[in-house]
Amino acid sequence: MKKFENNKPYSQSSEENKEVIFKLINPLLSQSKRVLEIASGTGQHAVYFAEKMPFLSWQTSDLIESHSGIKQWINSVNLPNILPPLELNVSETQWPNTYYDGIFSANSFHIMSKQNVTDFFKNVSAILNEKAIVIIYGPFNYNGAYTSESNANFDIWLKNRNSQSGIKDFEWCDCLAQEAQLSLLEDIEMPMNNRILVWQKKI
Ligand SMILES: C[S@@+](CC[C@H](N)C(=O)[O-])C[C@H]1O[C@@H](n2cnc3c(N)ncnc32)[C@H](O)[C@@H]1O
């Protein structure tokens, strides 16, 4: 069930993981001027990262139903470098006509269908500047296996909710990334059986 705090949608996990994610993405994005976040969710990550990285502009996006919450979070801070959400369904919407130095998305691939993730990689390459990076946070499987019992249980829960959802295989994502002219830069273990995967656009 959706949680609220001070009338804003609230994600406990975003509060818990934002700092550890920030510490890793800050150096990766240090040369970036424009970042697009896919599936911004509540908007909590966006306001936290935009405040911590004033040197870049943070473009939020999500399905239309998440927009009012993201706008509430944006309006609760006074930051010049965070942009109101674009409507972006990775499979159905026209992607922006803008080039970005970085793409960030957290906890989205396991919610999306395999077709959505395929479409993400098909579309993302066209909006990346040279050497731009793509950062994906969340749970992944390796060699067809879960990395923990809790991820296995989480996957069952996800699939019971929506048969199209589920934890994706790292190797499958990396193949899609390579087809999109992206090279794997880093694969970092994170708390709670999550990973941060970082790809860079080939020159
Ligand atoms: C579990 S939430 C994660 C939100 C946020 N990034 C976070 O870490 O808390 C998954 C998000 O994926 C978005 N989403 C699902 N399907 C999508 C699609 N096809 N295109 C873009 N976003 C999608 C949902 O609207 C939701 O905001």
JSON list of N, CA and C in Angstrom, two decimals, residues 7-55:
[
{"chain": "A", "resi": 7, "resn": "ASN", "atom": "N", "xyz": [1.54, 14.42, 3.81]},
{"chain": "A", "resi": 7, "resn": "ASN", "atom": "CA", "xyz": [0.71, 14.41, 2.59]},
{"chain": "A", "resi": 7, "resn": "ASN", "atom": "C", "xyz": [1.47, 14.10, 1.31]},
{"chain": "A", "resi": 8, "resn": "LYS", "atom": "N", "xyz": [2.78, 13.82, 1.42]},
{"chain": "A", "resi": 8, "resn": "LYS", "atom": "CA", "xyz": [3.54, 13.47, 0.22]},
{"chain": "A", "resi": 8, "resn": "LYS", "atom": "C", "xyz": [3.71, 11.95, 0.18]},
{"chain": "A", "resi": 9, "resn": "PRO", "atom": "N", "xyz": [3.70, 11.36, -1.04]},
{"chain": "A", "resi": 9, "resn": "PRO", "atom": "CA", "xyz": [3.99, 9.92, -1.09]},
{"chain": "A", "resi": 9, "resn": "PRO", "atom": "C", "xyz": [5.39, 9.67, -0.53]},
{"chain": "A", "resi": 10, "resn": "TYR", "atom": "N", "xyz": [5.55, 8.56, 0.17]},
{"chain": "A", "resi": 10, "resn": "TYR", "atom": "CA", "xyz": [6.79, 8.35, 0.92]},
{"chain": "A", "resi": 10, "resn": "TYR", "atom": "C", "xyz": [7.27, 6.92, 0.72]},
{"chain": "A", "resi": 11, "resn": "SER", "atom": "N", "xyz": [8.56, 6.80, 0.38]},
{"chain": "A", "resi": 11, "resn": "SER", "atom": "CA", "xyz": [9.15, 5.47, 0.24]},
{"chain": "A", "resi": 11, "resn": "SER", "atom": "C", "xyz": [10.25, 5.32, 1.29]},
{"chain": "A", "resi": 12, "resn": "GLN", "atom": "N", "xyz": [10.03, 4.39, 2.21]},
{"chain": "A", "resi": 12, "resn": "GLN", "atom": "CA", "xyz": [11.01, 4.15, 3.28]},
{"chain": "A", "resi": 12, "resn": "GLN", "atom": "C", "xyz": [12.34, 3.68, 2.68]},
{"chain": "A", "resi": 13, "resn": "SER", "atom": "N", "xyz": [12.26, 2.82, 1.65]},
{"chain": "A", "resi": 13, "resn": "SER", "atom": "CA", "xyz": [13.51, 2.30, 1.09]},
{"chain": "A", "resi": 13, "resn": "SER", "atom": "C", "xyz": [14.33, 3.41, 0.43]},
{"chain": "A", "resi": 14, "resn": "SER", "atom": "N", "xyz": [13.64, 4.40, -0.20]},
{"chain": "A", "resi": 14, "resn": "SER", "atom": "CA", "xyz": [14.39, 5.52, -0.80]},
{"chain": "A", "resi": 14, "resn": "SER", "atom": "C", "xyz": [15.16, 6.29, 0.27]},
{"chain": "A", "resi": 15, "resn": "GLU", "atom": "N", "xyz": [14.50, 6.48, 1.43]},
{"chain": "A", "resi": 15, "resn": "GLU", "atom": "CA", "xyz": [15.18, 7.19, 2.53]},
{"chain": "A", "resi": 15, "resn": "GLU", "atom": "C", "xyz": [16.40, 6.41, 2.99]},
{"chain": "A", "resi": 16, "resn": "GLU", "atom": "N", "xyz": [16.26, 5.09, 3.02]},
{"chain": "A", "resi": 16, "resn": "GLU", "atom": "CA", "xyz": [17.33, 4.26, 3.55]},
{"chain": "A", "resi": 16, "resn": "GLU", "atom": "C", "xyz": [18.50, 4.10, 2.58]},
{"chain": "A", "resi": 17, "resn": "ASN", "atom": "N", "xyz": [18.20, 4.12, 1.27]},
{"chain": "A", "resi": 17, "resn": "ASN", "atom": "CA", "xyz": [19.30, 3.83, 0.32]},
{"chain": "A", "resi": 17, "resn": "ASN", "atom": "C", "xyz": [19.88, 5.08, -0.34]},
{"chain": "A", "resi": 18, "resn": "LYS", "atom": "N", "xyz": [19.26, 6.26, -0.12]},
{"chain": "A", "resi": 18, "resn": "LYS", "atom": "CA", "xyz": [19.66, 7.44, -0.91]},
{"chain": "A", "resi": 18, "resn": "LYS", "atom": "C", "xyz": [21.12, 7.84, -0.64]},
{"chain": "A", "resi": 19, "resn": "GLU", "atom": "N", "xyz": [21.55, 7.72, 0.62]},
{"chain": "A", "resi": 19, "resn": "GLU", "atom": "CA", "xyz": [22.90, 8.19, 0.92]},
{"chain": "A", "resi": 19, "resn": "GLU", "atom": "C", "xyz": [23.97, 7.25, 0.34]},
{"chain": "A", "resi": 20, "resn": "VAL", "atom": "N", "xyz": [23.72, 5.96, 0.49]},
{"chain": "A", "resi": 20, "resn": "VAL", "atom": "CA", "xyz": [24.71, 4.99, -0.01]},
{"chain": "A", "resi": 20, "resn": "VAL", "atom": "C", "xyz": [24.76, 5.04, -1.55]},
{"chain": "A", "resi": 21, "resn": "ILE", "atom": "N", "xyz": [23.60, 5.29, -2.16]},
{"chain": "A", "resi": 21, "resn": "ILE", "atom": "CA", "xyz": [23.60, 5.44, -3.63]},
{"chain": "A", "resi": 21, "resn": "ILE", "atom": "C", "xyz": [24.33, 6.73, -4.01]},
{"chain": "A", "resi": 22, "resn": "PHE", "atom": "N", "xyz": [24.04, 7.81, -3.27]},
{"chain": "A", "resi": 22, "resn": "PHE", "atom": "CA", "xyz": [24.67, 9.10, -3.59]},
{"chain": "A", "resi": 22, "resn": "PHE", "atom": "C", "xyz": [26.20, 8.99, -3.57]},
{"chain": "A", "resi": 23, "resn": "LYS", "atom": "N", "xyz": [26.72, 8.31, -2.54]},
{"chain": "A", "resi": 23, "resn": "LYS", "atom": "CA", "xyz": [28.19, 8.22, -2.40]},
{"chain": "A", "resi": 23, "resn": "LYS", "atom": "C", "xyz": [28.81, 7.57, -3.64]},
{"chain": "A", "resi": 24, "resn": "LEU", "atom": "N", "xyz": [28.08, 6.64, -4.25]},
{"chain": "A", "resi": 24, "resn": "LEU", "atom": "CA", "xyz": [28.62, 5.97, -5.44]},
{"chain": "A", "resi": 24, "resn": "LEU", "atom": "C", "xyz": [28.41, 6.76, -6.72]},
{"chain": "A", "resi": 25, "resn": "ILE", "atom": "N", "xyz": [27.24, 7.41, -6.83]},
{"chain": "A", "resi": 25, "resn": "ILE", "atom": "CA", "xyz": [26.97, 8.08, -8.11]},
{"chain": "A", "resi": 25, "resn": "ILE", "atom": "C", "xyz": [27.62, 9.46, -8.20]},
{"chain": "A", "resi": 26, "resn": "ASN", "atom": "N", "xyz": [27.92, 10.04, -7.06]},
{"chain": "A", "resi": 26, "resn": "ASN", "atom": "CA", "xyz": [28.51, 11.40, -7.08]},
{"chain": "A", "resi": 26, "resn": "ASN", "atom": "C", "xyz": [29.79, 11.45, -7.91]},
{"chain": "A", "resi": 27, "resn": "PRO", "atom": "N", "xyz": [30.77, 10.58, -7.66]},
{"chain": "A", "resi": 27, "resn": "PRO", "atom": "CA", "xyz": [31.96, 10.63, -8.52]},
{"chain": "A", "resi": 27, "resn": "PRO", "atom": "C", "xyz": [31.66, 10.24, -9.97]},
{"chain": "A", "resi": 28, "resn": "LEU", "atom": "N", "xyz": [30.72, 9.33, -10.16]},
{"chain": "A", "resi": 28, "resn": "LEU", "atom": "CA", "xyz": [30.41, 8.90, -11.54]},
{"chain": "A", "resi": 28, "resn": "LEU", "atom": "C", "xyz": [29.79, 10.03, -12.35]},
{"chain": "A", "resi": 29, "resn": "LEU", "atom": "N", "xyz": [29.06, 10.92, -11.66]},
{"chain": "A", "resi": 29, "resn": "LEU", "atom": "CA", "xyz": [28.36, 12.00, -12.36]},
{"chain": "A", "resi": 29, "resn": "LEU", "atom": "C", "xyz": [29.08, 13.34, -12.26]},
{"chain": "A", "resi": 30, "resn": "SER", "atom": "N", "xyz": [30.31, 13.32, -11.76]},
{"chain": "A", "resi": 30, "resn": "SER", "atom": "CA", "xyz": [30.99, 14.59, -11.47]},
{"chain": "A", "resi": 30, "resn": "SER", "atom": "C", "xyz": [31.22, 15.45, -12.72]},
{"chain": "A", "resi": 31, "resn": "GLN", "atom": "N", "xyz": [31.27, 14.81, -13.90]},
{"chain": "A", "resi": 31, "resn": "GLN", "atom": "CA", "xyz": [31.48, 15.58, -15.13]},
{"chain": "A", "resi": 31, "resn": "GLN", "atom": "C", "xyz": [30.15, 15.83, -15.86]},
{"chain": "A", "resi": 32, "resn": "SER", "atom": "N", "xyz": [29.05, 15.39, -15.27]},
{"chain": "A", "resi": 32, "resn": "SER", "atom": "CA", "xyz": [27.76, 15.47, -15.96]},
{"chain": "A", "resi": 32, "resn": "SER", "atom": "C", "xyz": [27.07, 16.80, -15.72]},
{"chain": "A", "resi": 33, "resn": "LYS", "atom": "N", "xyz": [26.38, 17.27, -16.75]},
{"chain": "A", "resi": 33, "resn": "LYS", "atom": "CA", "xyz": [25.60, 18.51, -16.61]},
{"chain": "A", "resi": 33, "resn": "LYS", "atom": "C", "xyz": [24.09, 18.22, -16.61]},
{"chain": "A", "resi": 34, "resn": "ARG", "atom": "N", "xyz": [23.71, 17.19, -17.36]},
{"chain": "A", "resi": 34, "resn": "ARG", "atom": "CA", "xyz": [22.28, 16.88, -17.47]},
{"chain": "A", "resi": 34, "resn": "ARG", "atom": "C", "xyz": [22.06, 15.39, -17.22]},
{"chain": "A", "resi": 35, "resn": "VAL", "atom": "N", "xyz": [21.20, 15.13, -16.24]},
{"chain": "A", "resi": 35, "resn": "VAL", "atom": "CA", "xyz": [20.88, 13.73, -15.93]},
{"chain": "A", "resi": 35, "resn": "VAL", "atom": "C", "xyz": [19.37, 13.53, -16.06]},
{"chain": "A", "resi": 36, "resn": "LEU", "atom": "N", "xyz": [18.99, 12.42, -16.67]},
{"chain": "A", "resi": 36, "resn": "LEU", "atom": "CA", "xyz": [17.57, 12.03, -16.76]},
{"chain": "A", "resi": 36, "resn": "LEU", "atom": "C", "xyz": [17.35, 10.85, -15.82]},
{"chain": "A", "resi": 37, "resn": "GLU", "atom": "N", "xyz": [16.40, 11.01, -14.91]},
{"chain": "A", "resi": 37, "resn": "GLU", "atom": "CA", "xyz": [16.01, 9.88, -14.06]},
{"chain": "A", "resi": 37, "resn": "GLU", "atom": "C", "xyz": [14.76, 9.23, -14.66]},
{"chain": "A", "resi": 38, "resn": "ILE", "atom": "N", "xyz": [14.85, 7.92, -14.87]},
{"chain": "A", "resi": 38, "resn": "ILE", "atom": "CA", "xyz": [13.70, 7.15, -15.35]},
{"chain": "A", "resi": 38, "resn": "ILE", "atom": "C", "xyz": [13.02, 6.53, -14.14]},
{"chain": "A", "resi": 39, "resn": "ALA", "atom": "N", "xyz": [11.70, 6.61, -14.09]},
{"chain": "A", "resi": 39, "resn": "ALA", "atom": "CA", "xyz": [10.91, 6.02, -13.00]},
{"chain": "A", "resi": 39, "resn": "ALA", "atom": "C", "xyz": [11.27, 6.67, -11.66]},
{"chain": "A", "resi": 40, "resn": "SER", "atom": "N", "xyz": [11.04, 7.97, -11.57]},
{"chain": "A", "resi": 40, "resn": "SER", "atom": "CA", "xyz": [11.43, 8.72, -10.36]},
{"chain": "A", "resi": 40, "resn": "SER", "atom": "C", "xyz": [10.62, 8.31, -9.13]},
{"chain": "A", "resi": 41, "resn": "GLY", "atom": "N", "xyz": [9.48, 7.67, -9.31]},
{"chain": "A", "resi": 41, "resn": "GLY", "atom": "CA", "xyz": [8.71, 7.15, -8.16]},
{"chain": "A", "resi": 41, "resn": "GLY", "atom": "C", "xyz": [8.11, 8.28, -7.35]},
{"chain": "A", "resi": 42, "resn": "THR", "atom": "N", "xyz": [8.49, 8.36, -6.07]},
{"chain": "A", "resi": 42, "resn": "THR", "atom": "CA", "xyz": [7.96, 9.44, -5.22]},
{"chain": "A", "resi": 42, "resn": "THR", "atom": "C", "xyz": [8.64, 10.77, -5.53]},
{"chain": "A", "resi": 43, "resn": "GLY", "atom": "N", "xyz": [9.89, 10.72, -6.02]},
{"chain": "A", "resi": 43, "resn": "GLY", "atom": "CA", "xyz": [10.67, 11.95, -6.22]},
{"chain": "A", "resi": 43, "resn": "GLY", "atom": "C", "xyz": [11.68, 12.19, -5.11]},
{"chain": "A", "resi": 44, "resn": "GLN", "atom": "N", "xyz": [11.71, 11.30, -4.11]},
{"chain": "A", "resi": 44, "resn": "GLN", "atom": "CA", "xyz": [12.64, 11.49, -2.98]},
{"chain": "A", "resi": 44, "resn": "GLN", "atom": "C", "xyz": [14.11, 11.44, -3.41]},
{"chain": "A", "resi": 45, "resn": "HIS", "atom": "N", "xyz": [14.43, 10.45, -4.26]},
{"chain": "A", "resi": 45, "resn": "HIS", "atom": "CA", "xyz": [15.82, 10.39, -4.74]},
{"chain": "A", "resi": 45, "resn": "HIS", "atom": "C", "xyz": [16.18, 11.67, -5.47]},
{"chain": "A", "resi": 46, "resn": "ALA", "atom": "N", "xyz": [15.25, 12.13, -6.32]},
{"chain": "A", "resi": 46, "resn": "ALA", "atom": "CA", "xyz": [15.52, 13.29, -7.17]},
{"chain": "A", "resi": 46, "resn": "ALA", "atom": "C", "xyz": [15.87, 14.52, -6.32]},
{"chain": "A", "resi": 47, "resn": "VAL", "atom": "N", "xyz": [15.06, 14.81, -5.30]},
{"chain": "A", "resi": 47, "resn": "VAL", "atom": "CA", "xyz": [15.34, 16.03, -4.52]},
{"chain": "A", "resi": 47, "resn": "VAL", "atom": "C", "xyz": [16.64, 15.87, -3.72]},
{"chain": "A", "resi": 48, "resn": "TYR", "atom": "N", "xyz": [16.90, 14.68, -3.24]},
{"chain": "A", "resi": 48, "resn": "TYR", "atom": "CA", "xyz": [18.13, 14.46, -2.48]},
{"chain": "A", "resi": 48, "resn": "TYR", "atom": "C", "xyz": [19.36, 14.61, -3.37]},
{"chain": "A", "resi": 49, "resn": "PHE", "atom": "N", "xyz": [19.33, 13.96, -4.53]},
{"chain": "A", "resi": 49, "resn": "PHE", "atom": "CA", "xyz": [20.50, 14.00, -5.40]},
{"chain": "A", "resi": 49, "resn": "PHE", "atom": "C", "xyz": [20.69, 15.39, -6.02]},
{"chain": "A", "resi": 50, "resn": "ALA", "atom": "N", "xyz": [19.60, 16.05, -6.37]},
{"chain": "A", "resi": 50, "resn": "ALA", "atom": "CA", "xyz": [19.72, 17.39, -6.96]},
{"chain": "A", "resi": 50, "resn": "ALA", "atom": "C", "xyz": [20.35, 18.35, -5.95]},
{"chain": "A", "resi": 51, "resn": "GLU", "atom": "N", "xyz": [19.96, 18.23, -4.69]},
{"chain": "A", "resi": 51, "resn": "GLU", "atom": "CA", "xyz": [20.53, 19.13, -3.68]},
{"chain": "A", "resi": 51, "resn": "GLU", "atom": "C", "xyz": [22.01, 18.83, -3.45]},
{"chain": "A", "resi": 52, "resn": "LYS", "atom": "N", "xyz": [22.35, 17.55, -3.48]},
{"chain": "A", "resi": 52, "resn": "LYS", "atom": "CA", "xyz": [23.75, 17.15, -3.22]},
{"chain": "A", "resi": 52, "resn": "LYS", "atom": "C", "xyz": [24.66, 17.40, -4.42]},
{"chain": "A", "resi": 53, "resn": "MET", "atom": "N", "xyz": [24.06, 17.49, -5.62]},
{"chain": "A", "resi": 53, "resn": "MET", "atom": "CA", "xyz": [24.89, 17.68, -6.82]},
{"chain": "A", "resi": 53, "resn": "MET", "atom": "C", "xyz": [24.42, 18.93, -7.57]},
{"chain": "A", "resi": 54, "resn": "PRO", "atom": "N", "xyz": [24.69, 20.12, -6.99]},
{"chain": "A", "resi": 54, "resn": "PRO", "atom": "CA", "xyz": [24.17, 21.36, -7.59]},
{"chain": "A", "resi": 54, "resn": "PRO", "atom": "C", "xyz": [24.78, 21.68, -8.94]},
{"chain": "A", "resi": 55, "resn": "PHE", "atom": "N", "xyz": [25.85, 20.97, -9.31]},
{"chain": "A", "resi": 55, "resn": "PHE", "atom": "CA", "xyz": [26.54, 21.24, -10.58]},
{"chain": "A", "resi": 55, "resn": "PHE", "atom": "C", "xyz": [25.79, 20.63, -11.77]}
]
